[in-house]
PDB file of C-alpha atoms in Angstrom:
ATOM      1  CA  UNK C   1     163.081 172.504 101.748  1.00  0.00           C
ATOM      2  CA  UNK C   2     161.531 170.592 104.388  1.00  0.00           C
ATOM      3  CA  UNK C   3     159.556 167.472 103.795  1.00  0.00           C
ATOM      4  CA  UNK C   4     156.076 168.075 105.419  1.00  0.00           C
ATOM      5  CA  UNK C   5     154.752 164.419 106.808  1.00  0.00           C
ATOM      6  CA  UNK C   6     151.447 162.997 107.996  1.00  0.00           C
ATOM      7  CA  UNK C   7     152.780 161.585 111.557  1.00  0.00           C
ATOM      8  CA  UNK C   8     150.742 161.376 114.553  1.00  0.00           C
ATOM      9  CA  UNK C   9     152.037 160.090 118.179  1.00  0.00           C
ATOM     10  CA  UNK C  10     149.845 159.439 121.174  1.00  0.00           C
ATOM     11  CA  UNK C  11     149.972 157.980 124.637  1.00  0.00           C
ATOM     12  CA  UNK C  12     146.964 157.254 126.146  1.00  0.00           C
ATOM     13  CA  UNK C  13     144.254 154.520 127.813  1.00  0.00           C
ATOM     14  CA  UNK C  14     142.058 152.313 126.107  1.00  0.00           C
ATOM     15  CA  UNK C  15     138.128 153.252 126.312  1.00  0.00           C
ATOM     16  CA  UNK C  16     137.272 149.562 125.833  1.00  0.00           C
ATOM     17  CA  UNK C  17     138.384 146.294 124.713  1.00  0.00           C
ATOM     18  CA  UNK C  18     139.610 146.126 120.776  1.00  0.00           C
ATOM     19  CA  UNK C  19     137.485 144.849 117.848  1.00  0.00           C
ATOM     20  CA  UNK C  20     139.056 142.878 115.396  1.00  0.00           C
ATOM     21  CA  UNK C  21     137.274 142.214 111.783  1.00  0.00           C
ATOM     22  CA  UNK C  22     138.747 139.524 109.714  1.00  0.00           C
ATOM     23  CA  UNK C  23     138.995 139.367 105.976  1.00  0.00           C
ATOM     24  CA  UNK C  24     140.721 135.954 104.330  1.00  0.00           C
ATOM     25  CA  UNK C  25     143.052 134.207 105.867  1.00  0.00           C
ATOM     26  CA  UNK C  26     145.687 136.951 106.489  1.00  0.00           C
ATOM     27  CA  UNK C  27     144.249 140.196 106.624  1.00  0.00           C
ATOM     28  CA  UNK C  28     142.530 141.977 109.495  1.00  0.00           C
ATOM     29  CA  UNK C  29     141.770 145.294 111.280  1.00  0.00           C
ATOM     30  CA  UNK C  30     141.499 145.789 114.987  1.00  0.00           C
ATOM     31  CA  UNK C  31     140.061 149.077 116.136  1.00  0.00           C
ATOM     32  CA  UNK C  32     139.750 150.712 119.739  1.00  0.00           C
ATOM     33  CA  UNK C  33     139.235 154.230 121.250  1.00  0.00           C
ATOM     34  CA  UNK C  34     142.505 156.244 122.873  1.00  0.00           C
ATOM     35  CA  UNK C  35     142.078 158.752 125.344  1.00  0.00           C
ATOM     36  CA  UNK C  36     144.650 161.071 126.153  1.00  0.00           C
ATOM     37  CA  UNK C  37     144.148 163.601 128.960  1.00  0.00           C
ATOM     38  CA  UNK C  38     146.268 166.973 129.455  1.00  0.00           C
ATOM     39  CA  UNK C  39     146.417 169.251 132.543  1.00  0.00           C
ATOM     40  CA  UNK C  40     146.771 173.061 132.650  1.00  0.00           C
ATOM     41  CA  UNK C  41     146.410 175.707 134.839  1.00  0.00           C
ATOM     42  CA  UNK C  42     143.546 178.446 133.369  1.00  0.00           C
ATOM     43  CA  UNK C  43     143.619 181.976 133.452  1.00  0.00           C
ATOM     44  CA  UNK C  44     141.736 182.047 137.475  1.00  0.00           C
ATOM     45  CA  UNK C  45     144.672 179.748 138.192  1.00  0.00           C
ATOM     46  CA  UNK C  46     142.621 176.708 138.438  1.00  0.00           C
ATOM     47  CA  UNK C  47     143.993 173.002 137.258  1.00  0.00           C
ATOM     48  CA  UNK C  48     142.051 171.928 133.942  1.00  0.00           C
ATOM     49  CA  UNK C  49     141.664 168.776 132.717  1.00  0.00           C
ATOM     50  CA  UNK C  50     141.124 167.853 128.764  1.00  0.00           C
ATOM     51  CA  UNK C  51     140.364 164.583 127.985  1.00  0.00           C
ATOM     52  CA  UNK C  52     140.666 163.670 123.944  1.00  0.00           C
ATOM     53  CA  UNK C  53     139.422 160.517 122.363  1.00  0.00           C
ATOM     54  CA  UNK C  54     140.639 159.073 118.943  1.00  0.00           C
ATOM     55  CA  UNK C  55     139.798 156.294 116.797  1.00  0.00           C
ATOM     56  CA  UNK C  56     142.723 154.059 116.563  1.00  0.00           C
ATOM     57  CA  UNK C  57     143.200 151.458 113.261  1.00  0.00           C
ATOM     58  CA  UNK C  58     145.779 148.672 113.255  1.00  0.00           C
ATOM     59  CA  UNK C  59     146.125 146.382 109.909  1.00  0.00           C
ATOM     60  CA  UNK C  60     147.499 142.939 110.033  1.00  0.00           C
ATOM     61  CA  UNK C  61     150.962 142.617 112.110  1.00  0.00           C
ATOM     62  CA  UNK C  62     149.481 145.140 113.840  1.00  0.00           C
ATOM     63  CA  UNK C  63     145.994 144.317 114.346  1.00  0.00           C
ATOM     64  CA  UNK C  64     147.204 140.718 115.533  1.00  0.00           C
ATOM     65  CA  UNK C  65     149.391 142.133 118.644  1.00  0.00           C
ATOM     66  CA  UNK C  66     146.277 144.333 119.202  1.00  0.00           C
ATOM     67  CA  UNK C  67     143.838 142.055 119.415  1.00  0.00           C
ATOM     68  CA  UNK C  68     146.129 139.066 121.606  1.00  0.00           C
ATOM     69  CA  UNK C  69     147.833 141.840 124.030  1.00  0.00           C
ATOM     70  CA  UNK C  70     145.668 144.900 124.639  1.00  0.00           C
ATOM     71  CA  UNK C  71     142.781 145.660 126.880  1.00  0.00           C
ATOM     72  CA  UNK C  72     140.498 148.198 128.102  1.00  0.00           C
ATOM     73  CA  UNK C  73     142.122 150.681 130.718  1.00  0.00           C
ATOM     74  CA  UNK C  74     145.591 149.563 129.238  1.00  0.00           C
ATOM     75  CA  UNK C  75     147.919 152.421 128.736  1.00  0.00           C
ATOM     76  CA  UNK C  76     150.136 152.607 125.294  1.00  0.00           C
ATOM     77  CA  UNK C  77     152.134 155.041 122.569  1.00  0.00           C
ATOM     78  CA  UNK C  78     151.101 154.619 119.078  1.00  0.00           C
ATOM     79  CA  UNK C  79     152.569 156.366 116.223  1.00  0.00           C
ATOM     80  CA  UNK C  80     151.220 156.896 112.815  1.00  0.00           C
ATOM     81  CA  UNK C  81     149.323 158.695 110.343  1.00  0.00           C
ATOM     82  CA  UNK C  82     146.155 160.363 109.706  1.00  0.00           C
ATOM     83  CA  UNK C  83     143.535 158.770 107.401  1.00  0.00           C
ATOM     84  CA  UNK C  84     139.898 160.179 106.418  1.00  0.00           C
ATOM     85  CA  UNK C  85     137.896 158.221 105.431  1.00  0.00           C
ATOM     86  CA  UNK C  86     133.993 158.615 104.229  1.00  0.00           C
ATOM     87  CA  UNK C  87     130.614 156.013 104.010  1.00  0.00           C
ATOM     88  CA  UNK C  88     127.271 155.933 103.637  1.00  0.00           C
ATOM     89  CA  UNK C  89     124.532 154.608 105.806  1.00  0.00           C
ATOM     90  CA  UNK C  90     121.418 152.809 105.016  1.00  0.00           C
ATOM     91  CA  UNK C  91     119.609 155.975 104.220  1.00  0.00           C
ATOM     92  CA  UNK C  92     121.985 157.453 102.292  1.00  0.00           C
ATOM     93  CA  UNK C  93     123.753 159.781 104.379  1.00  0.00           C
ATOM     94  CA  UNK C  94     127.250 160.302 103.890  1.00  0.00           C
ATOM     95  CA  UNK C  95     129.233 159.573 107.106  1.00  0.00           C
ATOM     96  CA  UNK C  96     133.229 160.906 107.891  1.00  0.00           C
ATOM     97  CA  UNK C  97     135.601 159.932 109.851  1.00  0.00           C
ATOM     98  CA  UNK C  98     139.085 160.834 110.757  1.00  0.00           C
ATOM     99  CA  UNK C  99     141.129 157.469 112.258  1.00  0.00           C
ATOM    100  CA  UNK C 100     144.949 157.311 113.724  1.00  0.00           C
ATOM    101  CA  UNK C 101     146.401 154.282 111.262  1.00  0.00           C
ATOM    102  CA  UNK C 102     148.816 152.381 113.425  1.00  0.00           C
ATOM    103  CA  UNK C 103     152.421 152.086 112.480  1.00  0.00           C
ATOM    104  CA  UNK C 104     154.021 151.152 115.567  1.00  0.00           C
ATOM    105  CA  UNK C 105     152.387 150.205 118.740  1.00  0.00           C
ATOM    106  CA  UNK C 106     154.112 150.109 122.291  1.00  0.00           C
ATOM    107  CA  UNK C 107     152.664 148.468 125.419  1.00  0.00           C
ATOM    108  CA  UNK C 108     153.352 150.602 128.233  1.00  0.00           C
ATOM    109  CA  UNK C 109     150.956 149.576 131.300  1.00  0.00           C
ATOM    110  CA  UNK C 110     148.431 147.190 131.988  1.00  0.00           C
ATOM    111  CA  UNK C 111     146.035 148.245 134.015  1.00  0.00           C
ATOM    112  CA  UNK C 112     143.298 145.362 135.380  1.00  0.00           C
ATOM    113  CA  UNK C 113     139.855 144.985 134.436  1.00  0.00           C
ATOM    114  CA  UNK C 114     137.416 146.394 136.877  1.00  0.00           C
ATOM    115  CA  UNK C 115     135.055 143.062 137.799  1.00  0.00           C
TER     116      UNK C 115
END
């Protein structure tokens, strides 16, 4: 039988610059927002474009190449898994998220800044 796995890929641009939290000495997370973008034709025949956006976590190793190399507009491949994950906000309500954890991350264009 098959092993099923939780594996996600994606190449996309960066929405914005990354955010890196700290904890101790050693341990951080950086965070930023991946767009991907498909084109297809509909049924009229017409070219259609789908734009995506995903929350993108990267721990430690990961987190540290993040935060030194990558930048808004910057294209790159990440592979990984899919975590949920749930909180609650000052009032009480429960919050939920799903996030793209960051096993291996891959530069592949750097696009400038706009000034």
């Amino acid at each position: 039988m098959t092993t099923l796995r939780n594996s996600v890929q994606l190449i996309g641009r960066l929405g914005a610059d990354p955010i890196t939290k700290k904890f101790g000495e050693n341990n951080s997370i950086t965070s930023f927002r991946l767009a991907t973008t498909e084109s297809f034709k509909n049924k009229d025949g017409e070219r259609v474009t789908d734009t995506q956006w995903h929350q993108v976590v990267a721990r430690n190793g990961n987190a540290r190449v993040a935060e030194k190399y990558l930048q808004k507009g910057h294209e790159v491949a990440v592979s990984g898994k899919l975590i949920n994950r749930s909180w609650e906000d000052k009032e009480g309500k429960t919050h939920y998220i799903t996030e793209v954890e960051v096993k291996e991350l891959v530069l592949l264009e750097k696009k400038a800044k706009p000034a």
